[in-house]
mmCIF file of C-alpha atoms in Angstrom:
data_model
loop_
_atom_site.group_PDB
_atom_site.id
_atom_site.type_symbol
_atom_site.label_atom_id
_atom_site.label_comp_id
_atom_site.label_asym_id
_atom_site.label_seq_id
_atom_site.Cartn_x
_atom_site.Cartn_y
_atom_site.Cartn_z
ATOM 1 C CA UNK A 225 -30.101 -67.504 45.850
ATOM 2 C CA UNK A 226 -27.036 -65.245 45.668
ATOM 3 C CA UNK A 227 -27.642 -61.552 45.964
ATOM 4 C CA UNK A 228 -26.726 -59.355 43.033
ATOM 5 C CA UNK A 229 -23.979 -56.946 43.855
ATOM 6 C CA UNK A 230 -24.990 -53.360 44.343
ATOM 7 C CA UNK A 231 -23.097 -50.198 43.499
ATOM 8 C CA UNK A 232 -21.158 -48.467 46.208
ATOM 9 C CA UNK A 233 -22.578 -44.923 46.459
ATOM 10 C CA UNK A 234 -19.043 -43.594 46.931
ATOM 11 C CA UNK A 235 -17.716 -45.412 43.840
ATOM 12 C CA UNK A 236 -17.356 -42.850 41.000
ATOM 13 C CA UNK A 237 -17.763 -45.586 38.396
ATOM 14 C CA UNK A 238 -21.441 -46.317 37.762
ATOM 15 C CA UNK A 239 -22.624 -49.870 38.158
ATOM 16 C CA UNK A 240 -24.363 -51.410 35.154
ATOM 17 C CA UNK A 241 -25.298 -55.058 34.785
ATOM 18 C CA UNK A 242 -23.762 -56.868 31.866
ATOM 19 C CA UNK A 243 -26.453 -57.409 29.231
ATOM 20 C CA UNK A 244 -25.264 -60.890 28.346
ATOM 21 C CA UNK A 245 -24.607 -62.526 31.711
ATOM 22 C CA UNK A 246 -26.429 -60.253 34.125
ATOM 23 C CA UNK A 247 -23.244 -59.837 36.127
ATOM 24 C CA UNK A 248 -22.230 -56.382 37.260
ATOM 25 C CA UNK A 249 -19.317 -54.809 35.385
ATOM 26 C CA UNK A 250 -18.172 -51.221 35.676
ATOM 27 C CA UNK A 251 -18.543 -49.301 32.416
ATOM 28 C CA UNK A 252 -16.065 -46.505 31.731
ATOM 29 C CA UNK A 253 -16.754 -43.846 29.121
ATOM 30 C CA UNK A 254 -15.009 -40.617 28.087
ATOM 31 C CA UNK A 255 -11.344 -40.037 27.262
ATOM 32 C CA UNK A 256 -10.526 -43.690 27.638
ATOM 33 C CA UNK A 257 -13.041 -44.707 24.985
ATOM 34 C CA UNK A 258 -11.675 -42.005 22.656
ATOM 35 C CA UNK A 259 -8.165 -43.353 23.145
ATOM 36 C CA UNK A 260 -9.345 -46.852 22.296
ATOM 37 C CA UNK A 261 -11.147 -45.700 19.129
ATOM 38 C CA UNK A 262 -10.113 -42.234 17.819
ATOM 39 C CA UNK A 263 -11.567 -43.024 14.391
ATOM 40 C CA UNK A 264 -14.824 -41.012 14.703
ATOM 41 C CA UNK A 265 -12.932 -38.028 16.100
ATOM 42 C CA UNK A 266 -10.473 -38.128 13.210
ATOM 43 C CA UNK A 267 -13.334 -38.299 10.691
ATOM 44 C CA UNK A 268 -15.079 -35.349 12.359
ATOM 45 C CA UNK A 269 -11.881 -33.282 12.439
ATOM 46 C CA UNK A 270 -11.134 -34.063 8.800
ATOM 47 C CA UNK A 271 -14.667 -33.154 7.745
ATOM 48 C CA UNK A 272 -14.370 -29.879 9.649
ATOM 49 C CA UNK A 273 -11.098 -29.005 7.879
ATOM 50 C CA UNK A 274 -12.573 -29.812 4.464
ATOM 51 C CA UNK A 275 -15.715 -27.763 5.173
ATOM 52 C CA UNK A 276 -13.660 -24.817 6.417
ATOM 53 C CA UNK A 277 -11.493 -24.984 3.276
ATOM 54 C CA UNK A 278 -14.553 -24.742 1.037
ATOM 55 C CA UNK A 279 -16.012 -21.936 3.163
ATOM 56 C CA UNK A 280 -12.836 -19.850 2.957
ATOM 57 C CA UNK A 281 -12.403 -20.349 -0.775
ATOM 58 C CA UNK A 282 -15.969 -19.878 -1.989
ATOM 59 C CA UNK A 283 -17.495 -17.530 0.582
ATOM 60 C CA UNK A 284 -14.977 -15.644 2.727
ATOM 61 C CA UNK A 285 -12.709 -14.884 -0.246
ATOM 62 C CA UNK A 286 -15.642 -13.542 -2.230
ATOM 63 C CA UNK A 287 -16.664 -11.277 0.647
ATOM 64 C CA UNK A 288 -13.173 -9.829 1.085
ATOM 65 C CA UNK A 289 -12.130 -9.612 -2.588
ATOM 66 C CA UNK A 290 -14.507 -6.705 -3.232
ATOM 67 C CA UNK A 291 -13.360 -3.096 -2.943
ATOM 68 C CA UNK A 292 -13.337 -1.602 0.553
ATOM 69 C CA UNK A 293 -16.651 -0.110 1.580
ATOM 70 C CA UNK A 294 -15.209 3.017 3.151
ATOM 71 C CA UNK A 295 -12.157 4.607 1.589
ATOM 72 C CA UNK A 296 -10.086 7.721 2.194
ATOM 73 C CA UNK A 297 -7.323 8.006 -0.352
ATOM 74 C CA UNK A 298 -4.959 10.617 -1.730
ATOM 75 C CA UNK A 299 -3.128 10.057 -5.012
ATOM 76 C CA UNK A 300 -0.391 12.670 -5.585
ATOM 77 C CA UNK A 301 1.371 13.158 -8.939
ATOM 78 C CA UNK A 302 4.253 15.632 -9.192
ATOM 79 C CA UNK A 303 6.473 17.163 -11.870
ATOM 80 C CA UNK A 304 9.207 19.448 -10.571
ATOM 81 C CA UNK A 305 10.104 20.823 -14.014
ATOM 82 C CA UNK A 306 6.767 21.445 -15.694
ATOM 83 C CA UNK A 307 5.690 24.458 -17.719
ATOM 84 C CA UNK A 308 2.311 26.164 -17.502
ATOM 85 C CA UNK A 309 0.500 29.283 -18.640
ATOM 86 C CA UNK A 310 -0.123 31.813 -15.896
ATOM 87 C CA UNK A 311 -3.547 33.133 -16.951
ATOM 88 C CA UNK A 312 -3.257 36.153 -14.651
ATOM 89 C CA UNK A 313 -0.385 37.543 -16.734
ATOM 90 C CA UNK A 314 -0.700 35.316 -19.834
ATOM 91 C CA UNK A 315 2.972 34.431 -19.516
ATOM 92 C CA UNK A 316 4.457 30.927 -19.669
ATOM 93 C CA UNK A 317 6.267 29.758 -16.537
ATOM 94 C CA UNK A 318 9.068 27.249 -17.111
ATOM 95 C CA UNK A 319 10.736 24.739 -14.778
ATOM 96 C CA UNK A 320 7.964 24.974 -12.211
ATOM 97 C CA UNK A 321 6.735 22.423 -9.696
ATOM 98 C CA UNK A 322 3.221 21.268 -10.527
ATOM 99 C CA UNK A 323 1.266 18.871 -8.344
ATOM 100 C CA UNK A 324 -1.934 17.072 -9.372
ATOM 101 C CA UNK A 325 -3.681 15.557 -6.352
ATOM 102 C CA UNK A 326 -6.680 13.223 -6.515
ATOM 103 C CA UNK A 327 -8.607 12.858 -3.254
ATOM 104 C CA UNK A 328 -11.216 10.121 -2.812
ATOM 105 C CA UNK A 329 -13.727 9.874 0.023
ATOM 106 C CA UNK A 330 -15.901 6.777 -0.316
ATOM 107 C CA UNK A 331 -18.752 5.278 1.702
ATOM 108 C CA UNK A 332 -21.006 2.240 1.324
ATOM 109 C CA UNK A 333 -24.364 3.126 -0.156
ATOM 110 C CA UNK A 334 -27.216 2.724 2.377
ATOM 111 C CA UNK A 335 -29.167 -0.447 1.690
ATOM 112 C CA UNK A 336 -26.711 -1.597 -1.000
ATOM 113 C CA UNK A 337 -23.532 -3.192 0.331
ATOM 114 C CA UNK A 338 -22.462 -4.044 -3.220
ATOM 115 C CA UNK A 339 -22.013 -0.400 -4.190
ATOM 116 C CA UNK A 340 -20.024 2.530 -2.862
ATOM 117 C CA UNK A 341 -20.347 6.273 -3.387
ATOM 118 C CA UNK A 342 -17.048 7.983 -4.135
ATOM 119 C CA UNK A 343 -16.645 11.757 -3.903
ATOM 120 C CA UNK A 344 -13.567 12.577 -6.001
ATOM 121 C CA UNK A 345 -11.787 15.909 -6.281
ATOM 122 C CA UNK A 346 -8.754 16.684 -8.456
ATOM 123 C CA UNK A 347 -6.582 19.748 -7.859
ATOM 124 C CA UNK A 348 -3.776 20.830 -10.184
ATOM 125 C CA UNK A 349 -1.618 23.486 -8.593
ATOM 126 C CA UNK A 350 1.786 25.028 -8.106
ATOM 127 C CA UNK A 351 2.999 25.802 -4.586
ATOM 128 C CA UNK A 352 1.433 29.271 -4.996
ATOM 129 C CA UNK A 353 -1.343 29.006 -7.584
ATOM 130 C CA UNK A 354 -4.357 26.797 -8.238
ATOM 131 C CA UNK A 355 -4.326 25.917 -11.938
ATOM 132 C CA UNK A 356 -7.404 23.700 -12.163
ATOM 133 C CA UNK A 357 -9.999 22.037 -9.974
ATOM 134 C CA UNK A 358 -12.710 19.504 -10.714
ATOM 135 C CA UNK A 359 -14.940 17.306 -8.615
ATOM 136 C CA UNK A 360 -17.274 14.450 -9.346
ATOM 137 C CA UNK A 361 -19.403 11.776 -7.717
ATOM 138 C CA UNK A 362 -19.304 8.232 -8.991
ATOM 139 C CA UNK A 363 -21.098 5.086 -7.836
ATOM 140 C CA UNK A 364 -18.672 2.161 -7.907
ATOM 141 C CA UNK A 365 -19.579 -1.515 -8.117
ATOM 142 C CA UNK A 366 -17.414 -3.027 -5.382
ATOM 143 C CA UNK A 367 -17.076 -6.361 -7.210
ATOM 144 C CA UNK A 368 -16.002 -5.056 -10.614
ATOM 145 C CA UNK A 369 -14.525 -1.655 -9.771
ATOM 146 C CA UNK A 370 -16.630 -0.099 -12.535
ATOM 147 C CA UNK A 371 -18.852 2.946 -12.490
ATOM 148 C CA UNK A 372 -22.600 2.429 -12.126
ATOM 149 C CA UNK A 373 -25.042 4.985 -13.536
ATOM 150 C CA UNK A 374 -27.304 6.029 -10.706
ATOM 151 C CA UNK A 375 -27.846 7.919 -7.521
ATOM 152 C CA UNK A 376 -26.767 11.474 -8.232
ATOM 153 C CA UNK A 377 -23.545 10.838 -10.127
ATOM 154 C CA UNK A 378 -22.043 13.945 -11.711
ATOM 155 C CA UNK A 379 -18.898 15.446 -13.179
ATOM 156 C CA UNK A 380 -18.322 19.089 -12.237
ATOM 157 C CA UNK A 381 -22.019 19.394 -11.467
ATOM 158 C CA UNK A 382 -23.169 17.942 -14.782
ATOM 159 C CA UNK A 383 -25.704 15.275 -13.786
ATOM 160 C CA UNK A 384 -26.481 14.342 -17.378
ATOM 161 C CA UNK A 385 -23.079 12.706 -17.747
ATOM 162 C CA UNK A 386 -22.889 8.897 -17.675
ATOM 163 C CA UNK A 387 -19.608 7.583 -16.273
ATOM 164 C CA UNK A 388 -18.367 4.149 -17.318
ATOM 165 C CA UNK A 389 -15.407 1.815 -16.995
ATOM 166 C CA UNK A 390 -12.929 1.429 -14.148
ATOM 167 C CA UNK A 391 -12.567 4.283 -11.688
ATOM 168 C CA UNK A 392 -9.280 3.503 -9.910
ATOM 169 C CA UNK A 393 -8.983 -0.149 -8.863
ATOM 170 C CA UNK A 394 -8.941 -3.231 -11.030
ATOM 171 C CA UNK A 395 -11.083 -6.258 -10.036
ATOM 172 C CA UNK A 396 -9.166 -8.666 -7.798
ATOM 173 C CA UNK A 397 -7.515 -11.350 -9.923
ATOM 174 C CA UNK A 398 -8.520 -9.674 -13.215
ATOM 175 C CA UNK A 399 -7.080 -11.060 -16.443
ATOM 176 C CA UNK A 400 -4.196 -9.241 -18.124
ATOM 177 C CA UNK A 401 -6.290 -7.733 -20.893
ATOM 178 C CA UNK A 402 -7.406 -4.225 -21.782
ATOM 179 C CA UNK A 403 -9.976 -2.423 -19.647
ATOM 180 C CA UNK A 404 -11.978 0.750 -20.208
ATOM 181 C CA UNK A 405 -10.974 3.472 -17.753
ATOM 182 C CA UNK A 406 -12.957 6.658 -17.203
ATOM 183 C CA UNK A 407 -11.316 10.034 -17.724
ATOM 184 C CA UNK A 408 -13.337 12.839 -16.179
ATOM 185 C CA UNK A 409 -11.693 15.549 -18.295
ATOM 186 C CA UNK A 410 -12.917 14.248 -21.651
ATOM 187 C CA UNK A 411 -15.926 12.452 -20.053
ATOM 188 C CA UNK A 412 -15.228 9.201 -21.857
ATOM 189 C CA UNK A 413 -13.657 5.825 -21.064
ATOM 190 C CA UNK A 414 -10.854 4.997 -23.513
ATOM 191 C CA UNK A 415 -9.209 1.618 -23.147
ATOM 192 C CA UNK A 416 -6.189 0.957 -20.970
ATOM 193 C CA UNK A 417 -4.091 -1.640 -22.787
ATOM 194 C CA UNK A 418 -1.959 -4.254 -21.035
ATOM 195 C CA UNK A 419 1.698 -3.363 -21.708
ATOM 196 C CA UNK A 420 3.706 -6.004 -19.846
ATOM 197 C CA UNK A 421 4.944 -6.985 -16.398
ATOM 198 C CA UNK A 422 7.245 -5.005 -14.122
ATOM 199 C CA UNK A 423 8.382 -5.120 -10.496
ATOM 200 C CA UNK A 424 7.702 -1.866 -8.654
ATOM 201 C CA UNK A 425 9.162 -1.438 -5.145
ATOM 202 C CA UNK A 426 9.594 -5.217 -5.018
ATOM 203 C CA UNK A 427 5.978 -5.950 -5.950
ATOM 204 C CA UNK A 428 5.124 -7.774 -9.218
ATOM 205 C CA UNK A 429 2.745 -5.601 -11.240
ATOM 206 C CA UNK A 430 1.036 -5.381 -14.607
ATOM 207 C CA UNK A 431 1.570 -2.217 -16.604
ATOM 208 C CA UNK A 432 -1.411 -0.638 -18.394
ATOM 209 C CA UNK A 433 -1.300 2.327 -20.775
ATOM 210 C CA UNK A 434 -4.113 4.644 -21.858
ATOM 211 C CA UNK A 435 -3.452 6.923 -24.810
ATOM 212 C CA UNK A 436 -5.762 9.900 -25.389
ATOM 213 C CA UNK A 437 -5.134 11.788 -28.596
ATOM 214 C CA UNK A 438 -5.762 15.511 -28.674
ATOM 215 C CA UNK A 439 -9.389 15.872 -27.543
ATOM 216 C CA UNK A 440 -11.516 18.912 -26.749
ATOM 217 C CA UNK A 441 -12.601 19.077 -23.125
ATOM 218 C CA UNK A 442 -16.400 19.518 -22.900
ATOM 219 C CA UNK A 443 -17.774 22.776 -21.479
ATOM 220 C CA UNK A 444 -14.318 24.365 -21.350
ATOM 221 C CA UNK A 445 -14.960 27.308 -23.696
ATOM 222 C CA UNK A 446 -14.020 30.709 -22.289
ATOM 223 C CA UNK A 447 -13.218 34.226 -23.462
ATOM 224 C CA UNK A 448 -9.492 34.975 -23.624
ATOM 225 C CA UNK A 449 -7.515 37.938 -25.011
ATOM 226 C CA UNK A 450 -6.768 37.417 -28.679
ATOM 227 C CA UNK A 451 -3.201 38.570 -28.068
ATOM 228 C CA UNK A 452 -2.717 35.687 -25.578
ATOM 229 C CA UNK A 453 -3.154 33.304 -28.493
ATOM 230 C CA UNK A 454 -0.817 35.316 -30.724
ATOM 231 C CA UNK A 455 -3.729 36.474 -32.880
ATOM 232 C CA UNK A 456 -3.306 39.743 -34.751
ATOM 233 C CA UNK A 457 -6.457 41.363 -33.510
ATOM 234 C CA UNK A 458 -7.768 43.181 -30.487
ATOM 235 C CA UNK A 459 -10.426 42.147 -28.046
ATOM 236 C CA UNK A 460 -11.220 38.618 -26.956
ATOM 237 C CA UNK A 461 -11.909 35.301 -28.663
ATOM 238 C CA UNK A 462 -13.615 32.158 -27.486
ATOM 239 C CA UNK A 463 -11.158 29.357 -26.785
ATOM 240 C CA UNK A 464 -11.443 25.824 -25.409
ATOM 241 C CA UNK A 465 -9.099 23.483 -23.593
ATOM 242 C CA UNK A 466 -7.716 20.476 -25.438
ATOM 243 C CA UNK A 467 -6.063 17.490 -23.780
ATOM 244 C CA UNK A 468 -3.434 15.054 -24.981
ATOM 245 C CA UNK A 469 -2.620 12.391 -22.398
ATOM 246 C CA UNK A 470 -0.634 9.232 -21.925
ATOM 247 C CA UNK A 471 -1.627 7.568 -18.638
ATOM 248 C CA UNK A 472 0.385 4.619 -17.276
ATOM 249 C CA UNK A 473 -0.734 2.591 -14.273
ATOM 250 C CA UNK A 474 1.110 -0.246 -12.561
ATOM 251 C CA UNK A 475 -1.408 -2.606 -10.908
ATOM 252 C CA UNK A 476 -0.815 -5.484 -8.499
ATOM 253 C CA UNK A 477 -2.866 -8.278 -10.155
ATOM 254 C CA UNK A 478 -4.035 -10.325 -7.154
ATOM 255 C CA UNK A 479 -5.541 -7.390 -5.249
ATOM 256 C CA UNK A 480 -6.211 -5.099 -8.220
ATOM 257 C CA UNK A 481 -4.622 -2.235 -6.267
ATOM 258 C CA UNK A 482 -2.720 0.597 -7.909
ATOM 259 C CA UNK A 483 1.011 0.687 -7.087
ATOM 260 C CA UNK A 484 2.365 3.471 -9.296
ATOM 261 C CA UNK A 485 0.985 6.063 -11.723
ATOM 262 C CA UNK A 486 2.419 8.411 -14.337
ATOM 263 C CA UNK A 487 0.505 10.935 -16.462
ATOM 264 C CA UNK A 488 2.156 12.738 -19.380
ATOM 265 C CA UNK A 489 -0.213 15.675 -19.902
ATOM 266 C CA UNK A 490 -0.254 18.354 -22.530
ATOM 267 C CA UNK A 491 -3.125 20.828 -22.325
ATOM 268 C CA UNK A 492 -3.611 23.595 -24.857
ATOM 269 C CA UNK A 493 -5.933 26.548 -25.275
ATOM 270 C CA UNK A 494 -7.281 26.855 -28.812
ATOM 271 C CA UNK A 495 -9.393 29.546 -30.421
ATOM 272 C CA UNK A 496 -12.659 28.255 -31.781
ATOM 273 C CA UNK A 497 -12.552 30.030 -35.137
ATOM 274 C CA UNK A 498 -9.158 31.590 -35.886
ATOM 275 C CA UNK A 499 -6.669 28.801 -35.132
ATOM 276 C CA UNK A 500 -4.686 30.455 -32.354
ATOM 277 C CA UNK A 501 -3.180 28.101 -29.790
ATOM 278 C CA UNK A 502 -1.265 28.319 -26.504
ATOM 279 C CA UNK A 503 0.121 25.615 -24.222
ATOM 280 C CA UNK A 504 -1.674 25.638 -20.870
ATOM 281 C CA UNK A 505 0.237 22.798 -19.230
ATOM 282 C CA UNK A 506 3.077 20.525 -20.271
ATOM 283 C CA UNK A 507 4.021 18.085 -17.525
ATOM 284 C CA UNK A 508 5.106 14.524 -16.823
ATOM 285 C CA UNK A 509 3.382 13.905 -13.515
ATOM 286 C CA UNK A 510 4.583 10.916 -11.518
ATOM 287 C CA UNK A 511 3.802 9.466 -8.116
ATOM 288 C CA UNK A 512 6.582 10.323 -5.627
ATOM 289 C CA UNK A 513 8.787 7.456 -4.420
ATOM 290 C CA UNK A 514 7.450 7.672 -0.875
ATOM 291 C CA UNK A 515 3.882 7.287 -2.106
ATOM 292 C CA UNK A 516 4.902 4.395 -4.382
ATOM 293 C CA UNK A 517 6.423 2.580 -1.394
ATOM 294 C CA UNK A 518 3.249 3.073 0.666
ATOM 295 C CA UNK A 519 0.957 1.969 -2.166
ATOM 296 C CA UNK A 520 3.178 -1.054 -2.881
ATOM 297 C CA UNK A 521 3.126 -2.181 0.753
ATOM 298 C CA UNK A 522 -0.645 -1.803 0.902
ATOM 299 C CA UNK A 523 -1.129 -3.805 -2.301
ATOM 300 C CA UNK A 524 1.290 -6.519 -1.202
ATOM 301 C CA UNK A 525 -0.451 -6.998 2.152
ATOM 302 C CA UNK A 526 -3.817 -7.180 0.431
ATOM 303 C CA UNK A 527 -2.505 -9.686 -2.110
ATOM 304 C CA UNK A 528 -1.129 -11.939 0.626
ATOM 305 C CA UNK A 529 -4.458 -11.989 2.431
ATOM 306 C CA UNK A 530 -6.436 -12.803 -0.721
ATOM 307 C CA UNK A 531 -3.917 -15.434 -1.842
ATOM 308 C CA UNK A 532 -4.126 -17.089 1.563
ATOM 309 C CA UNK A 533 -7.930 -17.202 1.465
ATOM 310 C CA UNK A 534 -8.149 -18.313 -2.152
ATOM 311 C CA UNK A 535 -5.355 -20.902 -2.272
ATOM 312 C CA UNK A 536 -2.861 -21.408 0.518
ATOM 313 C CA UNK A 537 -5.167 -21.958 3.502
ATOM 314 C CA UNK A 538 -7.874 -23.978 1.635
ATOM 315 C CA UNK A 539 -5.228 -26.189 0.037
ATOM 316 C CA UNK A 540 -3.558 -26.735 3.400
ATOM 317 C CA UNK A 541 -6.844 -27.535 5.123
ATOM 318 C CA UNK A 542 -7.825 -29.863 2.283
ATOM 319 C CA UNK A 543 -4.455 -31.612 2.440
ATOM 320 C CA UNK A 544 -4.992 -32.219 6.167
ATOM 321 C CA UNK A 545 -8.732 -32.906 6.159
ATOM 322 C CA UNK A 546 -8.802 -35.569 3.436
ATOM 323 C CA UNK A 547 -6.169 -37.849 5.007
ATOM 324 C CA UNK A 548 -7.738 -37.387 8.437
ATOM 325 C CA UNK A 549 -11.080 -38.681 7.126
ATOM 326 C CA UNK A 550 -9.420 -41.662 5.431
ATOM 327 C CA UNK A 551 -7.314 -42.516 8.491
ATOM 328 C CA UNK A 552 -10.351 -42.217 10.765
ATOM 329 C CA UNK A 553 -12.470 -44.479 8.571
ATOM 330 C CA UNK A 554 -9.652 -47.015 8.253
ATOM 331 C CA UNK A 555 -9.028 -46.986 12.004
ATOM 332 C CA UNK A 556 -12.704 -47.569 12.786
ATOM 333 C CA UNK A 557 -12.972 -50.330 10.180
ATOM 334 C CA UNK A 558 -9.924 -52.184 11.503
ATOM 335 C CA UNK A 559 -11.035 -51.836 15.119
ATOM 336 C CA UNK A 560 -14.571 -53.063 14.391
ATOM 337 C CA UNK A 561 -13.198 -56.002 12.452
ATOM 338 C CA UNK A 562 -10.826 -56.970 15.255
ATOM 339 C CA UNK A 563 -13.606 -56.632 17.812
ATOM 340 C CA UNK A 564 -15.883 -58.905 15.738
ATOM 341 C CA UNK A 565 -13.164 -61.569 15.480
ATOM 342 C CA UNK A 566 -12.330 -61.408 19.202
ATOM 343 C CA UNK A 567 -15.897 -61.556 20.612
ATOM 344 C CA UNK A 568 -17.106 -65.147 21.632
ATOM 345 C CA UNK A 569 -20.434 -66.393 20.255
ATOM 346 C CA UNK A 570 -23.298 -64.979 22.282
ATOM 347 C CA UNK A 571 -26.415 -66.720 23.448
ATOM 348 C CA UNK A 572 -28.475 -64.667 21.061
ATOM 349 C CA UNK A 573 -26.603 -66.058 18.072
ATOM 350 C CA UNK A 574 -28.440 -69.383 18.376
ATOM 351 C CA UNK A 575 -25.262 -71.534 18.574
ATOM 352 C CA UNK A 576 -25.331 -74.264 21.260
ATOM 353 C CA UNK A 577 -22.915 -73.942 24.126
ATOM 354 C CA UNK A 578 -20.655 -76.973 24.748
ATOM 355 C CA UNK A 579 -21.900 -79.396 27.428
ATOM 356 C CA UNK A 580 -20.038 -79.782 30.686
ATOM 357 C CA UNK A 581 -17.256 -82.316 30.527
ATOM 358 C CA UNK A 582 -16.888 -82.151 26.745
#
């Protein structure tokens, strides 16, 4: 009886007996098998691309489209030919430089990653004199950009106030419609109306305008000399600040980031009972060109990232993944069919083998 061959211990190819004939045949697995049938690998790669496309579009984009958790921002507005009332001398100063600077310091709220606490201060000043200062705390919903009423919010120390509407940013990808926007001076949120499209520093933007008619500023009453309001009497009178404002913002729509801002402000001091009035501030405050360029670059970079995550990369991965799955399935089907046609009938199939000599 012939001896069955044995494997050479130094042979790197393992010996396995053939299941059909019992004869020993070397079996090779690994890269060679993949080269003979890449179908499963193509299907797996295509499925991976399709899954990654869905993950980027419906999860990663949503995580990154919200407002930044931590933020340190300065928004300067300048008019080099403004006029204002110097309340130390009660004289009007013409053709003066006035700067209104908004500073924002924001942090993620502990235990609530969906909200951020913004400490906002606004200083209106000349190079030599502080004209006005206000500060407030607002809780911002990072998904909508809107104020949330909670957690110690205040305007100038008034904790009874309830802020509402947008604070600075628009929601990413927001529709070109009107939005309420909070003004801390009048403590209300008039609507900002969509006013058209415009390219600013090479960045496509949407222009929004908020118009505030002459409105009394809450808690602004103070005693002023009657003569300062051109009243024919001695002593002092109680007067309040009134604000008339046209605010224009240019917003990059994909990111929701501000690119440019202009505020046409007219503030007056009016006597409560005798009708005297004096202009406190008359200025057209605009963001300097250097700041516009920096804000535009920041918004453009953000828009590219969000566009890539929402559309470009998922579409590209989908365009690659789908065909890879189809090609892999087709390859495997054709190979299996060819293998079935090429294999001889086996003993297990029940078909008789031809007799010798036939």
